[in-house]
């Protein structure tokens, strides 16, 4: 109850800041970002001390080595985080840029310009670098931000966000623009999801359970991010070496991230040549393979894949493999089991490439390139707040523009209707 | 229960249609729209007969004369509805238009193109012309549509939507693209709001209670429309005749619609001259005025306005009036009580105009023109699916583009990361 009141106050203070925040000039915001970066570096010992507390607590809770590594900060990582803020400062400011302008027959001049969304609530899991990243993107786009990170990183996130808030405030960013929400009280997540009065959008970043909880419970508009059951379809005309390179890269270069493939679909006409080749290569990368019956006819050592495999995001070095009769079967499988994230066809056939890009319903549809490119930096946006897997507002990698809305400015000389 | 199963089947059939629907050419869609228009005109007697049933039932339920007029069709109105479909056919097709294209340093070619949203669910109140309008906009933008209209218009909407569906199907639009949801079972609205699997967006069109219910209960993404507490602020430098014309137009030309003003804010330095002038004019238009204490000092006959007046959308010839000390007080009042729809300043001061447009948080911010221009046709979009009062996805008048999303098409030559 006390926490709920505090959350309401925090969100109210954030909303109270938005008008002034929206009016900051690009120079003012860039100065704040630069000061924020400097603070993190100058006061890194304090951050590392708090991070040690989180690490010790997490070791006592038997967190996995991978989780501990994601949580751990050192001098080099803090430098990278600070540098991330400086890179955001160097990006073009989306606020105020014109989206359209028309002069109507009655003389009205109608313009649409980008403006900040207002208050952005982020609910995210363990990595502390997300804290500075998200704050940087929100401040650059003129938004206030409420940070609800993972409880494992509570002390690290708290010190980072308070340092950022202090540096921003000194640089002229209004109080209330950057706020840390206590992650030890889980009921506050649910509270946040209902603060429509103060919060303009909620962005969940994390596993599918978190995202599903947010979507099911929020009355605040949500931008869904990150769930990725991605596929590679190897068409009969594919260059087999190119196909193998793409599959290896899309599965093994970072298996825990969302733009990794989970299922390989192989056209039956190329299966006899391609399946043994790719199985041999994948086994050298320690990828566990699970095949459909027809795949296992070519690779008898492979474990069987079941219905649940097609619907699983492994986040791991595991790949399910299915032999399909034609491109229609591949498209149908992908539109059934995919999460509308990233899909690729490897082909040398013009009509197949076109058909695949037209018929697949996903944020990013590739021909002859790894799905791992679905990323704000790789797309040239210079930053990324997440990868939207929904269709409204933003789809695919979200840069600074995704944190803005627009308003129409209409200038007249007394027109009435 | 039986209805719920049917609704699930209908929504599933709509989702099953989206892939083929998205692939229709502009010519195919325009032919369907033209055939749909012809059908309504050729078979208008059937529509008028069903409309008579709805009118009789509604008279027996003592619906107001205004409601009966909104429900009533005649030959001329059916002609207008058909013509609306022909006008939609004449608009440019948003599907397939390019939004960006970049060649990345690694040779990847990344394009973003508009694609349909998929399945659009519309929940709307009485007017039967909305049925054809919405179907036309959805088909033109390549979306399937589920129509849940008002129960008063059940027979009229049913015959119109079945005629449109039949004409569209004959013209090559896939079955399931246009479906009528039984409005007599209210539980189906709640069911619709949870069919995330099949429905991509819900657009409520109607009163604030309907919109609030949809927003509070939907797990399907929602585009809010239409609530409008709009204001006119008369600055001290305003041309008094221009100000009076704008206030009269914005209040009286169609008082029941959302872009009408509900509150007039008057700068204290112009109050002595302007308030008696505008009160005199408004009374000639039979506008009931409710003033704050300081307003009533100039217009002692005026009824008093209370706190609840500032928060009320009258939908009627009623106007609340408040005297404010300066532009800051006006902006603060508007950002507190407004619904982020349309706001206007009447001024001859450059800095005031700029300040107002920068500080007001609304879809449309006017200088020296009536708020009644917030409308898809007046903005030159050629059509309108509603006026969004939210910040995500679409803001202000929504034309065909608001019914689309995009996908990235990435073409490579074997790039890996």
CSV table of N, CA and C in Angstrom, one decimal, chain A residues 174-228:
chain,number,residue,atom,x,y,z
A,174,UNK,N,14.3,18.1,-16.3
A,174,UNK,CA,13.4,18.4,-15.1
A,174,UNK,C,13.4,17.2,-14.2
A,175,UNK,N,13.2,17.5,-12.9
A,175,UNK,CA,13.1,16.4,-11.9
A,175,UNK,C,11.9,15.5,-12.2
A,176,UNK,N,12.1,14.2,-11.9
A,176,UNK,CA,11.0,13.3,-12.2
A,176,UNK,C,11.1,12.6,-13.5
A,177,UNK,N,12.1,13.0,-14.3
A,177,UNK,CA,12.2,12.5,-15.7
A,177,UNK,C,12.8,11.1,-15.7
A,178,UNK,N,13.6,10.7,-14.7
A,178,UNK,CA,14.2,9.4,-14.7
A,178,UNK,C,13.9,8.8,-13.3
A,179,UNK,N,13.2,7.7,-13.2
A,179,UNK,CA,12.8,7.2,-11.9
A,179,UNK,C,12.9,5.7,-11.9
A,180,UNK,N,13.4,5.3,-10.7
A,180,UNK,CA,13.7,3.9,-10.4
A,180,UNK,C,12.5,3.3,-9.6
A,181,UNK,N,11.9,2.2,-10.1
A,181,UNK,CA,10.8,1.6,-9.4
A,181,UNK,C,11.3,0.4,-8.6
A,182,UNK,N,10.9,0.3,-7.4
A,182,UNK,CA,11.4,-0.8,-6.5
A,182,UNK,C,11.0,-2.1,-7.1
A,183,UNK,N,12.0,-3.0,-7.5
A,183,UNK,CA,11.7,-4.2,-8.1
A,183,UNK,C,11.4,-5.4,-7.1
A,184,UNK,N,11.6,-5.1,-5.8
A,184,UNK,CA,11.4,-6.1,-4.8
A,184,UNK,C,9.9,-6.4,-4.5
A,185,UNK,N,9.1,-5.4,-4.8
A,185,UNK,CA,7.7,-5.5,-4.6
A,185,UNK,C,7.0,-5.8,-5.9
A,186,UNK,N,6.7,-7.1,-6.1
A,186,UNK,CA,6.2,-7.5,-7.4
A,186,UNK,C,4.8,-6.9,-7.7
A,187,UNK,N,4.0,-6.6,-6.7
A,187,UNK,CA,2.7,-6.0,-7.0
A,187,UNK,C,2.8,-4.7,-7.8
A,188,UNK,N,3.9,-4.1,-7.7
A,188,UNK,CA,4.1,-2.8,-8.4
A,188,UNK,C,4.0,-2.9,-9.9
A,189,UNK,N,4.4,-4.1,-10.4
A,189,UNK,CA,4.3,-4.3,-11.8
A,189,UNK,C,2.9,-4.2,-12.3
A,190,UNK,N,2.0,-4.9,-11.5
A,190,UNK,CA,0.6,-4.8,-11.9
A,190,UNK,C,0.0,-3.4,-11.7
A,191,UNK,N,0.5,-2.7,-10.7
A,191,UNK,CA,0.0,-1.3,-10.5
A,191,UNK,C,0.4,-0.5,-11.7
A,192,UNK,N,1.7,-0.6,-12.1
A,192,UNK,CA,2.2,0.2,-13.2
A,192,UNK,C,1.3,0.0,-14.5
A,193,UNK,N,0.9,-1.3,-14.7
A,193,UNK,CA,0.1,-1.6,-15.9
A,193,UNK,C,-1.2,-1.0,-15.9
A,194,UNK,N,-1.6,-0.4,-14.8
A,194,UNK,CA,-3.0,0.3,-14.8
A,194,UNK,C,-2.9,1.8,-14.6
A,195,UNK,N,-1.7,2.4,-14.6
A,195,UNK,CA,-1.6,3.8,-14.5
A,195,UNK,C,-1.7,4.6,-15.8
A,196,UNK,N,-2.8,4.3,-16.5
A,196,UNK,CA,-3.1,5.0,-17.7
A,196,UNK,C,-3.0,6.5,-17.6
A,197,UNK,N,-3.4,7.0,-16.5
A,197,UNK,CA,-3.4,8.5,-16.3
A,197,UNK,C,-2.0,9.1,-16.4
A,198,UNK,N,-1.0,8.3,-16.0
A,198,UNK,CA,0.4,8.9,-15.9
A,198,UNK,C,1.3,8.3,-17.0
A,199,UNK,N,1.1,7.0,-17.4
A,199,UNK,CA,2.0,6.3,-18.2
A,199,UNK,C,1.5,6.2,-19.6
A,200,UNK,N,2.3,6.6,-20.6
A,200,UNK,CA,1.8,6.6,-22.0
A,200,UNK,C,2.0,5.3,-22.8
A,201,UNK,N,3.1,4.6,-22.4
A,201,UNK,CA,3.3,3.3,-23.0
A,201,UNK,C,4.2,2.4,-22.1
A,202,UNK,N,3.9,1.1,-22.1
A,202,UNK,CA,4.7,0.1,-21.4
A,202,UNK,C,5.5,-0.7,-22.4
A,203,UNK,N,6.8,-0.8,-22.2
A,203,UNK,CA,7.6,-1.7,-23.1
A,203,UNK,C,8.2,-2.8,-22.2
A,204,UNK,N,7.7,-4.1,-22.3
A,204,UNK,CA,8.3,-5.2,-21.6
A,204,UNK,C,9.5,-5.7,-22.4
A,205,UNK,N,10.6,-5.9,-21.7
A,205,UNK,CA,11.8,-6.5,-22.4
A,205,UNK,C,12.2,-7.7,-21.6
A,206,UNK,N,12.0,-8.9,-22.1
A,206,UNK,CA,12.4,-10.1,-21.3
A,206,UNK,C,11.8,-11.3,-21.9
A,207,UNK,N,11.6,-12.3,-21.1
A,207,UNK,CA,11.2,-13.6,-21.6
A,207,UNK,C,9.7,-13.6,-21.9
A,208,UNK,N,9.2,-14.7,-22.5
A,208,UNK,CA,7.8,-14.7,-23.0
A,208,UNK,C,6.8,-14.6,-21.9
A,209,UNK,N,7.2,-15.2,-20.7
A,209,UNK,CA,6.2,-15.1,-19.6
A,209,UNK,C,6.0,-13.7,-19.2
A,210,UNK,N,7.0,-12.9,-19.1
A,210,UNK,CA,6.9,-11.5,-18.7
A,210,UNK,C,6.0,-10.8,-19.7
A,211,UNK,N,6.4,-11.0,-21.0
A,211,UNK,CA,5.6,-10.3,-22.1
A,211,UNK,C,4.1,-10.6,-22.0
A,212,UNK,N,3.9,-11.9,-21.9
A,212,UNK,CA,2.5,-12.4,-21.8
A,212,UNK,C,1.8,-11.8,-20.6
A,213,UNK,N,2.4,-11.7,-19.5
A,213,UNK,CA,1.8,-11.1,-18.3
A,213,UNK,C,1.4,-9.7,-18.6
A,214,UNK,N,2.4,-9.0,-19.1
A,214,UNK,CA,2.1,-7.5,-19.4
A,214,UNK,C,1.0,-7.3,-20.4
A,215,UNK,N,1.0,-8.1,-21.5
A,215,UNK,CA,0.0,-7.9,-22.5
A,215,UNK,C,-1.4,-8.3,-21.9
A,216,UNK,N,-1.5,-9.3,-21.1
A,216,UNK,CA,-2.8,-9.8,-20.6
A,216,UNK,C,-3.3,-8.8,-19.5
A,217,UNK,N,-2.5,-8.1,-18.9
A,217,UNK,CA,-2.9,-7.3,-17.7
A,217,UNK,C,-2.9,-5.8,-17.9
A,218,UNK,N,-2.2,-5.3,-18.9
A,218,UNK,CA,-2.1,-3.9,-19.0
A,218,UNK,C,-3.3,-3.2,-19.6
A,219,UNK,N,-3.7,-2.1,-19.0
A,219,UNK,CA,-4.6,-1.2,-19.7
A,219,UNK,C,-3.9,0.0,-20.3
A,220,UNK,N,-2.6,0.2,-19.9
A,220,UNK,CA,-1.7,1.1,-20.6
A,220,UNK,C,-1.3,0.4,-21.9
A,221,UNK,N,-1.3,1.2,-23.0
A,221,UNK,CA,-0.9,0.6,-24.3
A,221,UNK,C,0.5,0.0,-24.2
A,222,UNK,N,0.7,-1.2,-24.8
A,222,UNK,CA,2.0,-1.9,-24.7
A,222,UNK,C,2.6,-2.0,-26.1
A,223,UNK,N,3.9,-2.0,-26.1
A,223,UNK,CA,4.7,-2.4,-27.3
A,223,UNK,C,5.4,-3.7,-26.9
A,224,UNK,N,4.9,-4.8,-27.6
A,224,UNK,CA,5.5,-6.1,-27.3
A,224,UNK,C,6.8,-6.2,-28.0
A,225,UNK,N,7.8,-6.9,-27.3
A,225,UNK,CA,9.1,-7.0,-27.9
A,225,UNK,C,9.5,-8.5,-27.8
A,226,UNK,N,10.4,-8.8,-28.7
A,226,UNK,CA,11.3,-9.9,-28.5
A,226,UNK,C,11.1,-11.4,-28.6
A,227,UNK,N,9.8,-11.8,-28.5
A,227,UNK,CA,9.7,-13.3,-28.7
A,227,UNK,C,10.0,-13.7,-30.1
A,228,UNK,N,10.9,-14.6,-30.3
A,228,UNK,CA,11.4,-15.0,-31.6
A,228,UNK,C,11.5,-16.4,-31.9
